[in-house]
Short mmCIF file of C-alpha atoms in Angstrom, two decimals:
data_model
loop_
_atom_site.label_atom_id
_atom_site.label_comp_id
_atom_site.label_asym_id
_atom_site.label_seq_id
_atom_site.Cartn_x
_atom_site.Cartn_y
_atom_site.Cartn_z
CA MET A 1 47.67 -43.26 2.22
CA ILE A 2 49.42 -39.90 2.81
CA GLN A 3 52.86 -39.29 1.35
CA MET A 4 54.98 -36.16 1.32
CA GLN A 5 58.23 -35.95 -0.40
CA ASP A 6 60.50 -32.96 0.42
CA VAL A 7 57.59 -30.46 0.75
CA TRP A 8 58.22 -26.74 0.96
CA LYS A 9 55.88 -23.95 1.47
CA THR A 10 56.80 -20.25 1.33
CA TYR A 11 54.01 -17.82 1.59
CA PRO A 12 53.94 -14.76 -0.83
CA ASN A 13 54.83 -12.46 2.02
CA GLY A 14 58.16 -14.41 2.41
CA VAL A 15 57.17 -16.40 5.54
CA MET A 16 58.75 -19.90 5.18
CA ALA A 17 56.15 -22.16 6.87
CA VAL A 18 57.40 -25.55 5.82
CA ASN A 19 60.97 -26.38 4.95
CA GLY A 20 61.42 -29.75 3.48
CA ILE A 21 59.04 -32.34 5.06
CA SER A 22 58.84 -35.91 4.04
CA ILE A 23 56.47 -38.31 5.72
CA TYR A 24 54.59 -41.47 5.01
CA ILE A 25 51.31 -42.29 6.81
CA LYS A 26 49.83 -45.69 6.29
CA LYS A 27 46.12 -46.52 5.82
CA GLY A 28 44.42 -46.83 9.26
CA GLU A 29 47.12 -45.01 11.12
CA PHE A 30 46.33 -42.48 13.93
CA VAL A 31 48.85 -39.69 13.98
CA TYR A 32 49.31 -36.68 16.34
CA VAL A 33 50.88 -33.59 14.93
CA VAL A 34 52.33 -31.39 17.64
CA GLY A 35 54.30 -28.19 17.70
CA SER A 36 54.15 -24.65 19.08
CA SER A 37 52.08 -22.03 17.34
CA GLY A 38 53.88 -20.71 14.24
CA ALA A 39 55.92 -23.90 13.80
CA GLY A 40 54.33 -24.72 10.46
CA LYS A 41 51.83 -27.25 11.84
CA SER A 42 48.78 -25.58 10.38
CA THR A 43 50.28 -25.27 6.92
CA PHE A 44 51.35 -28.80 7.10
CA ILE A 45 47.75 -29.82 7.88
CA LYS A 46 46.26 -27.46 5.26
CA MET A 47 48.39 -28.83 2.46
CA MET A 48 46.85 -32.30 3.03
CA TYR A 49 43.34 -31.10 2.04
CA ARG A 50 44.74 -28.74 -0.56
CA GLU A 51 43.78 -25.57 1.24
CA GLU A 52 47.35 -24.60 0.67
CA LYS A 53 49.43 -25.61 -2.27
CA PRO A 54 53.13 -26.56 -1.71
CA THR A 55 55.64 -24.22 -3.26
CA ARG A 56 57.81 -27.40 -4.07
CA GLY A 57 57.70 -31.13 -3.43
CA GLU A 58 55.26 -33.96 -3.90
CA ILE A 59 52.21 -34.76 -1.83
CA SER A 60 49.89 -37.64 -2.60
CA ILE A 61 46.71 -38.60 -0.74
CA ASP A 62 45.04 -41.96 -1.57
CA GLY A 63 46.78 -42.07 -4.91
CA ASP A 64 45.97 -38.47 -5.99
CA ASN A 65 48.91 -36.13 -6.66
CA LEU A 66 48.06 -32.90 -4.95
CA ALA A 67 51.01 -30.91 -6.54
CA THR A 68 49.81 -31.46 -10.13
CA MET A 69 46.10 -31.65 -9.38
CA LYS A 70 43.85 -29.38 -11.41
CA GLU A 71 41.62 -26.79 -9.66
CA LYS A 72 38.49 -28.52 -10.80
CA HIS A 73 39.52 -31.85 -9.39
CA ILE A 74 39.94 -30.49 -5.80
CA PRO A 75 36.28 -31.01 -4.87
CA PHE A 76 36.72 -34.72 -5.58
CA LEU A 77 39.81 -34.95 -3.48
CA ARG A 78 37.88 -33.27 -0.61
CA ARG A 79 35.19 -35.94 -0.82
CA LYS A 80 37.89 -38.42 0.36
CA ILE A 81 38.96 -36.27 3.24
CA GLY A 82 36.93 -35.20 6.28
CA VAL A 83 38.01 -32.15 8.17
CA VAL A 84 37.23 -31.10 11.79
CA PHE A 85 38.13 -27.70 13.24
CA GLN A 86 38.70 -26.28 16.71
CA ASP A 87 35.64 -23.90 16.30
CA PHE A 88 33.33 -26.62 14.77
CA LYS A 89 32.15 -24.44 11.87
CA LEU A 90 28.46 -25.59 12.05
CA LEU A 91 25.64 -23.61 10.30
CA PRO A 92 23.71 -21.97 13.18
CA SER A 93 20.37 -21.95 11.46
CA LEU A 94 20.39 -25.67 10.54
CA SER A 95 19.49 -28.55 12.84
CA VAL A 96 21.96 -31.16 13.84
CA PHE A 97 20.54 -33.53 11.15
CA GLU A 98 20.58 -30.79 8.51
CA ASN A 99 24.15 -29.82 9.34
CA VAL A 100 25.30 -33.34 8.78
CA ALA A 101 22.98 -33.88 5.74
CA PHE A 102 24.39 -30.68 4.25
CA ALA A 103 27.69 -32.42 3.37
CA MET A 104 25.82 -35.06 1.43
CA GLU A 105 23.42 -32.67 -0.29
CA VAL A 106 26.20 -30.70 -1.86
CA ILE A 107 27.58 -33.80 -3.44
CA GLU A 108 24.11 -34.55 -4.74
CA GLU A 109 23.37 -37.71 -2.76
CA SER A 110 19.76 -39.07 -2.93
CA LYS A 111 17.34 -38.11 -0.12
CA ALA A 112 16.99 -41.70 1.05
CA ASN A 113 20.68 -42.31 1.20
CA ILE A 114 21.11 -39.12 3.11
CA ARG A 115 18.45 -39.96 5.78
CA ARG A 116 19.85 -43.39 6.35
CA ARG A 117 23.53 -42.47 6.44
CA VAL A 118 23.01 -39.40 8.59
CA MET A 119 21.23 -41.32 11.26
CA ASP A 120 23.99 -43.92 11.15
CA VAL A 121 26.78 -41.52 11.80
CA LEU A 122 24.71 -39.61 14.43
CA ASP A 123 24.58 -43.01 16.15
CA ILE A 124 28.31 -43.21 16.00
CA VAL A 125 28.78 -39.84 17.69
CA ARG A 126 25.91 -40.77 20.09
CA LEU A 127 23.63 -37.75 19.05
CA LYS A 128 20.76 -39.71 17.45
CA ASN A 129 18.34 -38.37 20.09
CA LYS A 130 19.40 -34.77 19.33
CA ALA A 131 18.96 -34.80 15.53
CA ARG A 132 16.42 -31.92 15.66
CA PHE A 133 18.30 -29.64 18.00
CA LEU A 134 19.95 -26.41 16.72
CA PRO A 135 23.70 -26.04 17.43
CA HIS A 136 23.18 -23.36 20.10
CA GLU A 137 21.06 -25.81 22.08
CA LEU A 138 24.04 -28.15 22.37
CA SER A 139 27.14 -28.15 24.54
CA GLY A 140 30.60 -27.64 23.09
CA GLY A 141 31.41 -31.26 23.07
CA GLU A 142 28.10 -32.03 21.39
CA GLN A 143 28.73 -29.48 18.69
CA GLN A 144 32.17 -31.01 18.02
CA ARG A 145 30.49 -34.42 17.67
CA VAL A 146 28.16 -32.92 15.12
CA ALA A 147 31.19 -31.59 13.25
CA ILE A 148 32.82 -34.95 13.33
CA ALA A 149 29.60 -36.63 12.13
CA ARG A 150 29.61 -34.18 9.24
CA ALA A 151 33.30 -34.95 8.43
CA ILE A 152 32.78 -38.72 8.27
CA VAL A 153 29.28 -38.88 6.66
CA ASN A 154 30.73 -39.21 3.22
CA ASN A 155 33.00 -42.16 4.28
CA PRO A 156 36.31 -40.38 3.80
CA ALA A 157 39.48 -42.36 3.73
CA VAL A 158 41.25 -39.77 5.87
CA LEU A 159 39.95 -37.58 8.82
CA ILE A 160 41.97 -34.48 9.61
CA ALA A 161 41.33 -32.86 12.91
CA ASP A 162 42.81 -29.41 13.57
CA GLU A 163 42.90 -29.11 17.38
CA PRO A 164 39.52 -30.71 17.77
CA THR A 165 39.70 -30.40 21.60
CA GLY A 166 41.13 -26.89 21.71
CA ASN A 167 37.89 -25.33 22.96
CA LEU A 168 36.74 -28.10 25.26
CA ASP A 169 37.27 -29.09 28.88
CA PRO A 170 39.27 -32.19 29.80
CA ASP A 171 36.25 -34.58 30.31
CA THR A 172 34.58 -33.51 27.04
CA SER A 173 37.95 -33.74 25.22
CA TRP A 174 38.23 -37.39 26.25
CA GLU A 175 34.74 -38.06 25.02
CA ILE A 176 35.81 -36.66 21.58
CA MET A 177 39.03 -38.74 21.65
CA HIS A 178 37.09 -41.94 22.30
CA ILE A 179 34.86 -41.25 19.31
CA LEU A 180 37.88 -40.48 17.16
CA GLU A 181 39.52 -43.76 18.27
CA GLU A 182 36.29 -45.63 17.38
CA ILE A 183 36.27 -44.05 13.93
CA ASN A 184 39.98 -45.03 13.51
CA ASP A 185 39.07 -48.60 14.52
CA ARG A 186 36.65 -48.77 11.57
CA GLY A 187 39.65 -48.12 9.32
CA THR A 188 39.73 -44.35 8.81
CA THR A 189 43.14 -42.73 8.83
CA ILE A 190 43.29 -39.92 11.36
CA VAL A 191 45.67 -36.96 11.47
CA MET A 192 45.16 -34.85 14.49
CA ALA A 193 46.91 -31.59 15.30
CA THR A 194 46.86 -30.80 18.95
CA HIS A 195 48.30 -28.91 21.94
CA ASN A 196 46.72 -31.28 24.45
CA ARG A 197 49.66 -32.87 26.41
CA ASP A 198 47.46 -35.08 28.57
CA ILE A 199 45.77 -36.73 25.64
CA VAL A 200 48.98 -37.30 23.66
CA ASP A 201 50.78 -38.67 26.73
CA SER A 202 48.05 -41.05 27.88
CA MET A 203 46.60 -42.18 24.56
CA ARG A 204 49.87 -43.13 22.82
CA LYS A 205 49.96 -43.00 19.08
CA ARG A 206 52.41 -42.15 16.46
CA LEU A 207 53.59 -38.60 17.03
CA ILE A 208 55.00 -36.14 14.52
CA ALA A 209 56.61 -32.96 16.07
CA ILE A 210 57.14 -29.94 13.82
CA GLU A 211 59.66 -27.20 14.71
CA GLY A 212 60.62 -24.35 12.38
CA GLY A 213 58.88 -25.99 9.47
CA ARG A 214 60.77 -29.31 9.80
CA ILE A 215 60.00 -32.62 11.42
CA SER A 216 61.96 -32.72 14.68
CA ARG A 217 60.57 -36.04 15.88
CA ASP A 218 58.59 -38.88 14.45
CA GLU A 219 57.93 -41.61 17.01
CA VAL A 220 55.80 -44.73 16.96
CA ARG A 221 54.34 -44.16 20.43
CA GLY A 222 55.62 -40.72 21.21
CA THR A 223 54.97 -38.31 24.13
CA TYR A 224 54.26 -34.55 23.91
CA SER A 225 57.81 -33.49 24.97
CA TYR A 226 61.20 -35.43 24.89
CA GLU A 227 61.10 -38.12 27.46
CA SER A 228 63.62 -37.34 30.13
CA MET B 1 22.69 -31.71 -12.88
CA LYS B 2 19.84 -33.50 -11.23
CA VAL B 3 16.42 -31.96 -11.16
CA ARG B 4 16.39 -31.99 -7.37
CA THR B 5 19.60 -30.20 -7.16
CA PHE B 6 18.27 -27.54 -9.61
CA GLY B 7 15.22 -27.13 -7.37
CA ARG B 8 17.56 -26.63 -4.49
CA HIS B 9 19.53 -23.95 -6.38
CA ILE B 10 16.29 -21.95 -7.20
CA ARG B 11 15.18 -22.17 -3.57
CA GLU B 12 18.55 -20.93 -2.36
CA GLY B 13 18.60 -18.03 -4.87
CA GLY B 14 15.20 -16.99 -3.90
CA LYS B 15 15.96 -17.19 -0.18
CA ASN B 16 18.89 -14.73 -0.72
CA ILE B 17 16.64 -12.21 -2.48
CA VAL B 18 14.25 -12.18 0.48
CA ARG B 19 16.98 -12.07 3.07
CA ASN B 20 18.65 -8.96 1.62
CA GLY B 21 15.41 -6.90 1.30
CA TRP B 22 16.86 -3.47 0.95
CA MET B 23 19.77 -4.26 -1.25
CA THR B 24 17.44 -6.34 -3.45
CA PHE B 25 15.19 -3.32 -3.63
CA ALA B 26 18.05 -1.00 -4.50
CA SER B 27 19.37 -3.20 -7.32
CA VAL B 28 15.94 -4.00 -8.75
CA SER B 29 15.21 -0.23 -8.72
CA ALA B 30 18.55 0.43 -10.54
CA VAL B 31 17.68 -2.05 -13.21
CA THR B 32 14.13 -0.62 -13.44
CA VAL B 33 15.37 2.94 -13.99
CA THR B 34 18.04 1.78 -16.51
CA LEU B 35 15.62 -0.18 -18.55
CA LEU B 36 13.01 2.53 -18.55
CA VAL B 37 15.53 4.88 -20.20
CA VAL B 38 16.86 2.08 -22.43
CA GLY B 39 13.31 1.17 -23.47
CA ALA B 40 12.25 4.79 -24.10
CA PHE B 41 15.34 5.38 -26.28
CA LEU B 42 14.63 2.18 -28.07
CA LEU B 43 11.09 3.21 -28.94
CA LEU B 44 12.30 6.67 -30.05
CA ILE B 45 15.23 5.33 -32.17
CA MET B 46 13.06 2.71 -33.81
CA ASN B 47 10.51 5.34 -34.76
CA LEU B 48 13.26 7.69 -36.03
CA ASN B 49 14.74 4.91 -38.11
CA HIS B 50 11.39 4.01 -39.50
CA PHE B 51 10.81 7.71 -40.33
CA ALA B 52 14.28 8.01 -41.91
CA ASN B 53 13.71 4.91 -43.95
CA SER B 54 10.42 6.09 -45.32
CA LEU B 55 11.89 9.37 -46.21
CA GLU B 56 14.88 7.79 -47.89
CA ASP B 57 12.61 5.83 -50.03
CA ASP B 58 11.16 9.05 -51.32
CA VAL B 59 14.45 10.62 -52.07
CA GLU B 60 14.84 10.96 -55.81
CA ILE B 61 17.03 12.88 -58.11
CA ARG B 62 15.30 14.98 -60.83
CA VAL B 63 17.50 15.41 -63.99
CA PHE B 64 16.28 18.17 -66.16
CA VAL B 65 17.17 17.85 -69.74
CA ASP B 66 18.51 20.73 -71.84
CA LEU B 67 15.58 22.35 -73.61
CA GLY B 68 17.46 22.25 -76.90
CA ALA B 69 18.41 18.59 -76.69
CA GLY B 70 16.93 16.54 -79.56
CA GLU B 71 15.92 12.89 -79.47
CA GLU B 72 19.40 11.64 -80.18
CA GLU B 73 21.00 13.64 -77.40
CA GLN B 74 18.28 12.46 -74.97
CA GLU B 75 19.00 8.91 -75.95
CA SER B 76 22.79 9.28 -75.27
CA LEU B 77 22.05 10.98 -71.89
CA ARG B 78 19.89 8.02 -71.03
CA GLU B 79 22.66 5.61 -71.86
CA ASP B 80 25.08 7.69 -69.69
CA LEU B 81 22.72 7.62 -66.84
CA ASP B 82 22.31 3.84 -67.17
CA ASP B 83 26.08 3.41 -67.15
CA LEU B 84 26.39 5.06 -63.73
CA PRO B 85 27.01 2.66 -60.92
CA GLU B 86 24.75 2.57 -57.87
CA ILE B 87 21.73 3.64 -59.77
CA GLY B 88 18.50 1.91 -58.67
CA SER B 89 16.07 2.99 -61.31
CA VAL B 90 15.71 5.53 -64.14
CA ASP B 91 12.33 6.81 -65.18
CA TYR B 92 11.70 9.17 -68.08
CA ILE B 93 8.94 11.75 -67.76
CA PRO B 94 8.45 13.63 -71.13
CA LYS B 95 7.54 17.29 -70.62
CA ASP B 96 3.82 16.79 -71.72
CA GLU B 97 3.38 14.12 -69.13
CA GLY B 98 5.05 16.34 -66.54
CA LEU B 99 2.72 19.20 -67.25
CA GLU B 100 -0.27 16.88 -67.11
CA ALA B 101 0.73 15.68 -63.66
CA PHE B 102 1.43 19.23 -62.53
CA ILE B 103 -2.01 20.47 -63.63
CA ASP B 104 -3.70 17.52 -62.03
CA SER B 105 -1.96 17.91 -58.72
CA LEU B 106 -3.35 21.48 -58.52
CA GLY B 107 -6.95 20.34 -58.92
CA GLU B 108 -9.30 23.24 -59.90
CA GLN B 109 -6.60 25.82 -59.79
CA GLY B 110 -4.93 23.85 -62.49
CA ASP B 111 -7.29 25.23 -64.91
CA TYR B 112 -5.25 28.59 -64.99
CA PHE B 113 -2.41 26.66 -66.43
CA GLU B 114 -4.28 24.99 -69.24
CA GLY B 115 -3.00 27.63 -71.50
CA LEU B 116 0.48 26.26 -71.06
CA ARG B 117 -0.31 23.20 -73.04
CA ASP B 118 0.41 25.08 -76.29
CA GLU B 119 3.75 26.36 -75.14
CA ASN B 120 5.09 23.87 -72.55
CA PRO B 121 7.83 25.51 -70.50
CA LEU B 122 8.88 22.38 -68.72
CA ASN B 123 11.86 20.16 -69.35
CA ASP B 124 11.86 16.63 -70.21
CA THR B 125 12.91 14.89 -67.00
CA PHE B 126 14.70 11.75 -65.84
CA VAL B 127 13.70 10.59 -62.27
CA ILE B 128 16.44 8.56 -60.67
CA ARG B 129 16.55 6.67 -57.47
CA ALA B 130 19.86 5.54 -55.94
CA GLU B 131 20.38 1.96 -54.91
CA ASP B 132 21.57 3.24 -51.43
CA PRO B 133 19.76 6.46 -50.47
CA GLN B 134 22.80 7.60 -48.53
CA GLU B 135 24.63 7.81 -51.96
CA THR B 136 22.02 10.25 -53.35
CA GLU B 137 24.28 13.33 -53.02
CA ASN B 138 27.28 11.79 -54.77
CA ILE B 139 25.26 10.56 -57.61
CA ALA B 140 23.65 13.93 -58.05
CA VAL B 141 27.03 15.53 -58.27
CA GLU B 142 28.13 13.04 -60.97
CA ILE B 143 25.04 13.60 -63.04
CA GLU B 144 25.46 17.36 -63.01
CA GLU B 145 28.67 16.82 -65.04
CA LEU B 146 27.03 14.92 -67.82
CA ASP B 147 26.20 16.44 -71.23
CA HIS B 148 22.74 17.79 -72.02
CA VAL B 149 21.88 18.24 -68.38
CA GLU B 150 20.42 21.62 -67.47
CA GLY B 151 19.97 21.04 -63.87
CA VAL B 152 19.67 18.50 -61.01
CA GLU B 153 17.30 18.60 -58.04
CA TYR B 154 17.11 16.58 -54.89
CA GLY B 155 16.07 17.06 -51.30
CA ARG B 156 19.42 17.89 -49.95
CA ASP B 157 18.73 19.84 -46.81
CA ILE B 158 16.03 17.72 -45.11
CA PHE B 159 18.16 14.83 -45.94
CA GLU B 160 21.37 16.00 -44.15
CA GLN B 161 19.52 17.37 -41.25
CA LEU B 162 17.59 14.06 -40.76
CA PHE B 163 20.81 12.02 -40.72
CA SER B 164 22.65 14.30 -38.27
CA ALA B 165 19.59 14.28 -35.97
CA THR B 166 19.16 10.52 -35.86
CA ASP B 167 23.01 10.11 -35.41
CA PHE B 168 22.89 12.56 -32.46
CA ILE B 169 20.06 10.87 -30.77
CA ARG B 170 21.75 7.52 -31.21
CA VAL B 171 24.99 8.61 -29.66
CA VAL B 172 23.26 10.31 -26.70
CA GLY B 173 21.19 7.28 -26.19
CA VAL B 174 24.19 4.84 -26.34
CA VAL B 175 26.13 6.88 -23.91
CA LEU B 176 23.41 7.23 -21.41
CA VAL B 177 22.28 3.63 -21.72
CA LEU B 178 25.87 2.29 -21.20
CA GLY B 179 26.35 4.51 -18.13
CA LEU B 180 23.08 3.34 -16.57
CA LEU B 181 23.73 -0.30 -17.50
CA PHE B 182 27.17 -0.23 -15.63
CA THR B 183 25.48 1.33 -12.59
CA ALA B 184 22.95 -1.48 -12.55
CA VAL B 185 25.58 -4.19 -13.01
CA PHE B 186 27.61 -2.58 -10.13
CA LEU B 187 24.62 -2.52 -7.79
CA ILE B 188 23.70 -6.13 -8.48
CA ALA B 189 27.23 -7.24 -7.99
CA ASN B 190 27.23 -5.42 -4.60
CA THR B 191 23.91 -6.96 -3.54
CA ILE B 192 25.16 -10.38 -4.39
CA LYS B 193 28.45 -9.82 -2.60
CA LEU B 194 26.47 -9.12 0.52
CA THR B 195 24.61 -12.41 0.20
CA ILE B 196 27.95 -14.07 -0.35
CA ILE B 197 29.48 -12.54 2.74
CA ALA B 198 26.46 -13.53 4.72
CA ARG B 199 27.03 -17.13 3.54
CA LYS B 200 30.82 -17.30 3.94
CA THR B 201 30.92 -20.12 6.40
CA GLU B 202 28.44 -21.95 4.41
CA ILE B 203 30.49 -21.66 1.24
CA GLN B 204 33.67 -22.53 3.19
CA ILE B 205 32.01 -25.75 4.45
CA MET B 206 30.63 -26.52 1.05
CA LYS B 207 34.14 -26.31 -0.36
CA LEU B 208 35.58 -28.48 2.47
CA VAL B 209 33.05 -31.29 1.88
CA GLY B 210 33.69 -31.27 -1.76
CA ALA B 211 31.13 -29.20 -3.47
CA THR B 212 32.01 -28.29 -6.98
CA ASN B 213 32.40 -24.56 -7.82
CA SER B 214 29.45 -24.60 -10.24
CA PHE B 215 27.32 -26.13 -7.55
CA ILE B 216 28.25 -23.20 -5.27
CA ARG B 217 27.78 -20.69 -8.06
CA TRP B 218 24.31 -21.65 -9.23
CA PRO B 219 22.21 -20.06 -6.46
CA PHE B 220 24.02 -16.70 -7.00
CA PHE B 221 23.48 -17.08 -10.70
CA ILE B 222 19.77 -17.52 -10.24
CA GLU B 223 19.66 -14.66 -7.78
CA GLY B 224 21.19 -12.37 -10.34
CA LEU B 225 19.00 -13.56 -13.12
CA LEU B 226 15.94 -12.98 -10.85
CA LEU B 227 17.08 -9.44 -9.79
CA GLY B 228 17.60 -8.56 -13.48
CA THR B 229 14.30 -9.92 -14.65
CA PHE B 230 12.27 -8.41 -11.79
CA GLY B 231 13.79 -5.09 -12.71
CA ALA B 232 12.51 -5.52 -16.30
CA ILE B 233 8.95 -5.95 -15.38
CA ILE B 234 7.97 -2.35 -14.55
CA PRO B 235 9.69 -0.86 -17.60
CA VAL B 236 8.17 -3.47 -19.86
CA SER B 237 4.63 -2.73 -18.65
CA VAL B 238 4.91 1.06 -18.34
CA LEU B 239 6.45 1.42 -21.82
CA GLY B 240 4.11 -1.20 -23.27
CA PHE B 241 0.89 0.38 -22.01
CA GLY B 242 2.32 3.97 -22.46
CA TYR B 243 3.20 3.46 -26.06
CA HIS B 244 -0.08 1.79 -26.71
CA ARG B 245 -2.00 4.82 -25.22
CA PHE B 246 0.28 7.23 -27.09
CA TYR B 247 -0.30 5.50 -30.38
CA GLU B 248 -4.05 5.33 -29.99
CA THR B 249 -4.45 8.92 -29.07
CA ILE B 250 -1.75 10.91 -30.89
CA GLY B 251 0.38 8.53 -32.95
CA GLU B 252 -2.14 7.18 -35.34
CA ASN B 253 -3.43 10.69 -36.43
CA THR B 254 -0.55 13.15 -36.34
CA GLY B 255 -2.08 14.99 -39.29
CA LEU B 256 1.34 14.71 -40.82
CA GLU B 257 1.29 12.68 -43.88
CA PHE B 258 5.03 12.16 -44.21
CA PHE B 259 5.52 11.06 -40.63
CA GLU B 260 3.75 7.97 -39.21
CA PHE B 261 4.62 6.17 -36.00
CA LEU B 262 5.20 2.46 -35.80
CA PRO B 263 2.10 0.54 -34.68
CA THR B 264 2.10 -0.87 -31.17
CA PHE B 265 2.46 -4.43 -32.31
CA PRO B 266 4.89 -5.93 -32.94
CA LEU B 267 7.14 -2.98 -31.72
CA VAL B 268 6.10 -3.35 -28.06
CA ILE B 269 6.66 -7.10 -28.00
CA GLN B 270 10.09 -6.77 -29.59
CA THR B 271 11.04 -4.08 -27.02
CA ALA B 272 9.74 -6.23 -24.13
CA ILE B 273 11.75 -9.21 -25.29
CA LEU B 274 14.93 -7.02 -25.63
CA LEU B 275 14.45 -5.34 -22.21
CA LEU B 276 13.85 -8.68 -20.45
CA ALA B 277 17.01 -10.08 -22.13
CA ILE B 278 19.06 -6.99 -21.14
CA GLY B 279 17.71 -7.29 -17.54
CA ALA B 280 18.74 -10.93 -17.37
CA ILE B 281 22.16 -10.31 -18.83
CA VAL B 282 22.86 -7.39 -16.49
CA GLY B 283 21.82 -9.57 -13.52
CA VAL B 284 23.83 -12.54 -14.39
CA TRP B 285 26.84 -10.44 -15.36
CA GLY B 286 26.63 -8.79 -11.82
CA SER B 287 26.45 -12.05 -10.10
CA ILE B 288 29.30 -13.68 -12.05
CA MET B 289 31.47 -10.59 -11.37
CA SER B 290 30.97 -10.91 -7.60
CA VAL B 291 31.17 -14.67 -7.15
CA ARG B 292 34.32 -15.17 -9.17
CA LYS B 293 36.54 -13.67 -6.50
CA PHE B 294 35.06 -15.76 -3.68
CA LEU B 295 35.59 -19.09 -5.38
CA ARG B 296 39.32 -18.80 -5.73
CA VAL B 297 40.90 -21.29 -3.32
#
């Protein structure tokens, strides 16, 4: 599903964020990406949805080669990838329903399709009863669930979550994790960058640790730190 | 693109215009002022051109034949004239005919000259029109060199002044108009930049969920188009009605035979179409300028 072959990224200002990473993530996997701030984790994640372009190396997602991809093809890559952020990135003037529908409108889906599909995903994130609410009327956890609904509404093959629990309290974080696990069970590949030690250690998944722009550990059921 | 999507783009573009009230007002005003000046110059220049053309049509060269020239010499002069390149037409006015026309043109006072019929002091004359009126002067100089020519006459002074006046007005007009057009483009670009900044998150999300660049660009394109077209409405109506009034009161009866203004129609319609087109182009140009930067990944 996701393949990186000796990928390097040096920013124009000389910062070497990623220094030779190779990974393979299978379809349907759930992967944590951990690492301290500035370790290159963000760049690693951003290259997956082509927010950043690698300086060197090969990246392919679901058969698309990102290194040689033309600019105008990027929108079609993004339709196969859902992205969730720490700060939700909802549009404040739109209702929950409209925020989720937005992702389908911009790829020109029909009204009937949108209505049906949006209610389906709101059901998955358990917000069907709050479809008419505005984002500021919701709790942080609920807002993140709206963002997740928006990310999966177009049936992406991969869901990328960049510290999705970073702004949430522990209980709410667990709520989000259960939803992500449920989405993963339906077959969506999930890559999640996180700093949350509790979650990583108790909900064991494949773990990729990044340090100094390189992969320092890649374990099948890893823990946040080296097990002593 | 689907019709439904197009409807959405128009709605979004319109929304932006309302949301940025003051900047919208500023940029529409800039277009309005610009187009008022552009339009006024257009009307002026078109009338001047018309005037220049009608004068040019009247420009003729009179070639006076030597009084002593006999029939043979006249014939050879005529051949020489016909051989000149760039000659439109050659008419021959024998001196009797010339005198007749002269006396007629004076009406009653012409009677005093009746006596001249016995001893006609006029020359036989060739009247020549150049194919291109701008070449008149050169042709006149050439003719002066021919045999059996006593003299050459053409309206040199009016002619040169006219050309330098129209050229001057054209240059001033073009400089002024270009300066104003750039100001208008700049203001529109800024207005649209504001609406883009206001919608930065929205655009970011659109890009993330896979909207194409053209999908994102459309509402701004329409916003620019609307700003430019709105800006053209006032100039079109002011200049249209203004010129109509002017033509009805002054323009039609200037009392000057040689100068007539262009009638309101179709001049005003042509100007209106041109102004609307310029407004639209300025608007779209401004919007494209400001959106381009934001769409780079």
